[in-house]
Amino acid sequence: MATGIVKWFNDSKGFGF
């Protein structure tokens, strides 16, 4: 799944998904 990708993206961008 793309859970790790999303988590990394959120942490990288600093969103809050």
Short mmCIF file of C-alpha atoms in Angstrom, two decimals:
data_model
loop_
_atom_site.label_atom_id
_atom_site.label_comp_id
_atom_site.label_asym_id
_atom_site.label_seq_id
_atom_site.Cartn_x
_atom_site.Cartn_y
_atom_site.Cartn_z
CA MET A 1 0.00 0.00 0.00
CA ALA A 2 0.99 3.64 -0.19
CA THR A 3 0.77 4.17 3.54
CA GLY A 4 4.50 4.63 3.98
CA ILE A 5 4.64 6.99 1.01
CA VAL A 6 1.84 9.14 2.38
CA LYS A 7 3.38 9.19 5.84
CA TRP A 8 6.75 10.18 4.41
CA PHE A 9 5.15 12.82 2.21
CA ASN A 10 3.20 14.27 5.13
CA ASP A 11 6.33 14.35 7.27
CA SER A 12 8.34 15.87 4.43
CA LYS A 13 5.79 18.53 3.56
CA GLY A 14 4.39 18.92 7.05
CA PHE A 15 0.71 18.58 6.18
CA GLY A 16 -1.36 16.53 8.61
CA PHE A 17 -2.99 13.70 6.69
#
